[in-house]
Coordinates of C-alpha atoms in Angstrom, one line a residue:
X1 CA 2.3 10.5 9.6
X2 CA 2.2 13.8 10.5
X3 CA 2.7 16.6 8.0
X4 CA 2.7 20.5 7.2
X5 CA -0.4 21.7 6.0
X6 CA -0.2 24.8 3.8
X7 CA -2.4 28.1 3.6
X8 CA -2.1 28.6 -0.4
X9 CA -2.0 26.0 -3.7
X10 CA 1.1 25.9 -5.2
X11 CA 1.3 27.1 -8.8
X12 CA 3.6 25.2 -11.9
X13 CA 4.9 22.6 -9.9
X14 CA 2.9 19.5 -11.6
X15 CA 6.5 19.7 -13.7
X16 CA 8.6 17.5 -11.2
X17 CA 10.7 20.0 -10.5
X18 CA 11.2 21.6 -6.8
X19 CA 9.8 25.1 -6.2
X20 CA 11.1 27.2 -3.4
X21 CA 9.0 29.2 -1.7
X22 CA 9.7 31.4 1.9
X23 CA 7.8 30.9 4.8
X24 CA 6.7 33.0 7.7
X25 CA 4.5 34.1 10.4
X26 CA 2.5 31.4 11.6
X27 CA 3.9 28.7 9.0
X28 CA 8.1 29.8 9.6
X29 CA 7.0 29.1 13.6
X30 CA 4.8 25.7 13.4
X31 CA 7.9 24.2 10.8
X32 CA 10.8 25.3 12.7
X33 CA 10.0 26.1 16.2
X34 CA 7.3 23.6 17.6
X35 CA 8.1 21.0 15.3
X36 CA 12.2 22.0 14.9
X37 CA 12.9 21.1 11.5
X38 CA 16.9 22.9 10.1
X39 CA 18.3 23.1 6.9
X40 CA 18.0 19.6 5.1
X41 CA 15.0 18.1 7.0
X42 CA 12.2 16.7 5.1
X43 CA 8.5 16.7 5.4
X44 CA 5.2 16.1 3.7
X45 CA 3.4 19.1 3.0
X46 CA -0.2 19.3 2.0
X47 CA -2.1 22.2 0.2
X48 CA -5.9 23.3 0.3
X49 CA -6.7 21.1 -3.1
X50 CA -5.2 18.1 -2.1
X51 CA -2.1 17.8 -3.8
X52 CA 0.7 16.2 -1.9
X53 CA 4.0 17.4 -1.7
X54 CA 7.8 16.2 -0.5
X55 CA 8.7 19.7 1.8
X56 CA 12.5 20.5 2.0
X57 CA 14.3 23.6 4.3
X58 CA 16.8 24.6 2.5
X59 CA 17.8 27.7 4.5
X60 CA 16.6 29.2 8.0
X61 CA 16.8 32.9 9.0
X62 CA 15.5 34.6 12.3
X63 CA 11.8 35.1 11.2
X64 CA 11.4 33.5 7.7
X65 CA 12.5 30.0 6.1
X66 CA 13.4 29.2 1.9
X67 CA 11.9 25.5 1.0
X68 CA 11.7 23.9 -1.5
X69 CA 8.8 21.5 -2.4
X70 CA 8.1 18.8 -4.7
X71 CA 4.9 17.5 -5.8
X72 CA 4.4 13.8 -5.2
X73 CA 0.8 13.1 -6.1
X74 CA -1.4 15.3 -8.6
X75 CA -5.1 14.0 -6.7
X76 CA -5.4 12.8 -3.4
X77 CA -6.7 9.3 -3.4
X78 CA -8.0 9.5 0.1
X79 CA -10.7 12.5 -1.2
X80 CA -11.5 9.8 -4.0
X81 CA -11.9 6.8 -2.3
X82 CA -15.2 5.1 -1.9
X83 CA -16.3 5.8 1.7
X84 CA -18.9 8.9 1.3
X85 CA -18.2 12.6 1.6
X86 CA -19.5 12.8 5.7
X87 CA -20.5 16.7 6.7
X88 CA -21.0 17.2 10.2
X89 CA -23.4 19.9 11.0
X90 CA -23.3 20.3 15.5
X91 CA -25.5 22.9 16.8
X92 CA -23.3 25.8 17.8
X93 CA -21.7 25.8 21.3
X94 CA -19.7 27.8 23.4
X95 CA -16.1 28.7 23.1
X96 CA -13.8 25.8 23.7
X97 CA -16.5 22.9 23.4
X98 CA -17.1 24.3 19.5
X99 CA -13.5 24.3 19.2
X100 CA -13.3 20.4 20.5
X101 CA -15.6 19.8 18.1
X102 CA -14.3 20.8 14.8
X103 CA -11.0 19.5 16.0
X104 CA -12.1 15.8 15.9
X105 CA -14.6 16.1 13.9
X106 CA -11.2 17.2 11.2
X107 CA -8.8 14.1 13.1
X108 CA -12.5 11.4 12.3
X109 CA -12.4 12.3 9.0
X110 CA -15.0 15.1 8.6
X111 CA -15.2 16.0 4.9
X112 CA -16.5 19.5 6.0
X113 CA -18.3 20.9 9.1
X114 CA -21.0 23.1 8.9
X115 CA -21.9 24.9 13.0
X116 CA -26.1 25.0 12.3
X117 CA -27.6 27.9 14.8
X118 CA -30.7 26.1 16.8
X119 CA -33.6 27.8 18.9
X120 CA -32.0 25.9 21.9
X121 CA -28.5 27.4 21.0
X122 CA -26.9 29.1 24.0
X123 CA -24.7 31.5 21.4
X124 CA -26.0 33.3 18.6
X125 CA -23.8 33.8 15.9
X126 CA -23.5 37.3 13.5
X127 CA -23.0 37.4 10.2
X128 CA -20.3 40.8 10.7
X129 CA -16.7 41.5 11.1
X130 CA -17.1 41.0 15.1
X131 CA -17.0 37.1 14.4
X132 CA -13.8 37.2 11.8
X133 CA -11.6 36.1 14.6
X134 CA -13.8 33.4 15.6
X135 CA -13.9 32.3 12.0
X136 CA -10.3 32.0 12.0
X137 CA -9.7 30.7 15.1
X138 CA -11.8 27.2 13.7
X139 CA -9.8 27.8 10.4
X140 CA -6.6 27.9 12.3
X141 CA -7.8 24.8 14.1
X142 CA -9.2 23.0 11.1
X143 CA -5.3 23.0 9.9
X144 CA -3.3 22.6 13.5
X145 CA -5.7 18.9 13.9
X146 CA -4.9 18.1 9.9
X147 CA -1.0 18.7 10.3
X148 CA -1.5 16.3 14.4
X149 CA -3.5 13.8 12.8
X150 CA -2.2 13.4 9.0
X151 CA -5.5 13.5 6.8
X152 CA -5.1 13.3 3.5
X153 CA -7.7 16.2 2.8
X154 CA -8.5 19.8 4.0
X155 CA -11.7 19.7 5.8
X156 CA -14.0 22.6 4.5
X157 CA -15.9 24.9 6.9
X158 CA -18.6 26.4 6.5
X159 CA -20.7 29.6 7.3
X160 CA -23.1 29.1 10.8
X161 CA -26.6 28.9 9.4
X162 CA -30.2 27.8 10.7
X163 CA -31.6 24.6 9.7
X164 CA -33.6 25.8 7.4
X165 CA -31.0 27.8 5.3
X166 CA -28.8 24.8 5.8
X167 CA -31.7 22.5 4.3
X168 CA -31.6 24.1 1.4
X169 CA -28.4 24.7 0.5
X170 CA -27.9 21.1 1.4
X171 CA -30.3 20.1 -1.8
X172 CA -30.9 16.4 -0.5
X173 CA -27.0 16.1 -2.3
X174 CA -27.5 13.1 -0.1
X175 CA -29.4 11.7 3.1
X176 CA -28.9 14.1 6.3
X177 CA -29.4 12.3 9.7
X178 CA -30.3 13.9 12.6
X179 CA -29.7 12.6 16.5
X180 CA -32.7 12.4 18.0
X181 CA -32.8 11.5 22.2
X182 CA -36.4 9.4 21.6
X183 CA -36.7 6.0 19.3
X184 CA -39.1 7.4 17.1
X185 CA -41.8 4.6 16.4
X186 CA -42.0 1.4 14.3
X187 CA -42.1 2.7 10.9
X188 CA -38.5 4.0 11.1
X189 CA -35.7 1.8 11.2
X190 CA -33.8 3.8 13.6
X191 CA -30.8 1.6 12.8
X192 CA -27.7 3.5 11.0
X193 CA -26.9 -0.2 9.6
X194 CA -30.3 -0.1 7.4
X195 CA -30.1 3.6 6.7
X196 CA -26.4 3.1 5.9
X197 CA -27.1 -0.4 3.6
X198 CA -26.6 1.4 0.4
X199 CA -23.9 3.2 -0.6
X200 CA -23.5 7.1 -1.1
X201 CA -21.4 9.7 -2.5
X202 CA -22.5 12.4 0.3
X203 CA -24.4 12.3 3.7
X204 CA -24.7 14.8 6.6
X205 CA -25.4 14.0 9.8
X206 CA -27.1 16.7 12.6
X207 CA -26.3 16.7 16.1
X208 CA -29.0 19.5 18.3
X209 CA -27.5 21.6 21.3
X210 CA -27.9 20.2 24.9
X211 CA -31.7 21.5 24.8
X212 CA -32.1 18.9 22.0
X213 CA -34.5 20.3 18.8
X214 CA -37.5 21.9 19.6
X215 CA -40.4 19.9 18.3
X216 CA -40.6 23.0 15.8
X217 CA -37.4 21.6 14.0
X218 CA -38.2 18.2 14.4
X219 CA -41.0 18.7 12.3
X220 CA -38.9 20.4 9.6
X221 CA -36.5 18.0 9.6
X222 CA -38.7 15.2 9.2
X223 CA -40.7 16.8 6.3
X224 CA -37.4 17.5 4.7
X225 CA -37.0 13.7 4.6
X226 CA -34.3 13.8 7.5
X227 CA -33.5 10.8 9.2
X228 CA -33.7 10.4 13.1
X229 CA -30.7 8.4 14.7
X230 CA -31.1 7.1 18.7
X231 CA -27.8 6.4 20.4
X232 CA -29.6 4.9 23.4
X233 CA -30.4 5.9 26.6
X234 CA -27.6 8.3 27.4
X235 CA -27.5 11.5 27.9
X236 CA -24.7 13.0 26.2
X237 CA -22.9 16.6 25.8
X238 CA -23.8 18.7 22.6
X239 CA -19.9 18.0 21.8
X240 CA -19.9 14.2 22.8
X241 CA -22.8 13.4 20.7
X242 CA -21.1 15.6 17.3
X243 CA -18.3 13.0 17.5
X244 CA -20.1 10.4 18.9
X245 CA -22.7 10.4 15.6
X246 CA -19.7 10.5 13.3
X247 CA -17.2 7.7 14.8
X248 CA -20.7 5.6 14.5
X249 CA -21.6 6.3 10.9
X250 CA -18.0 6.2 9.4
X251 CA -16.9 2.6 11.9
X252 CA -20.6 1.1 9.8
X253 CA -19.5 2.0 6.7
X254 CA -15.7 1.3 6.1
X255 CA -16.4 -1.7 7.9
X256 CA -19.3 -2.4 5.7
X257 CA -17.3 -2.0 2.6
X258 CA -14.3 -4.5 4.0
X259 CA -17.6 -7.0 5.0
X260 CA -18.5 -6.6 0.5
X261 CA -15.2 -7.8 -0.3
X262 CA -13.9 -10.4 2.1

């Protein structure tokens, strides 16, 4: 079911009463002009912290509307499901390709997206005011995708970083897989089924750029304990590989949990 994603966390909504709010700008435009809701209509709403609401349109003006929020669930069940929290770490790609990765990763259920700066990246990212527009666009895309797919938790969007920086911050909170274009020999399984045989609360999958990871980057990932994953002989575009890897891991985990309970 499609839903409305709030840009803020409403306060004092756990007593069962309706809380009135005024929506303007993008939120007003999406609800009234894109979704074409009018007074008396209702739609599910999701806050960034995972609470679920029933949102009713009370009044519509020219540039704003008044809505009423009634909290339905205090905690989000999907966020606390047995499925591990999957962080997708795609190499930074140019323009619309990165937009596509972010949109489809949200639709695919990624818990977080962490863009990676690699040696073979075709685009650079600087932590200065010039990049604020790019960050805002990515955040807007995550909201649009969440509204479209009806997911029940907000996907976190991390600031791009180098492999070394990301590995330090990740700090082995769970296994980290990296897609590799070649099989790595008999000492490592290379099989997602074998890697995912035991349960995890968190895991990450890192995807390189079109030119692949450099030998130094591959060595860094191996030294850290990263697990190489080989997905076959076909050469995939970076944006395709990112979603391919996310889908493969999600499918194996979901199906394995069903096999265990069958």
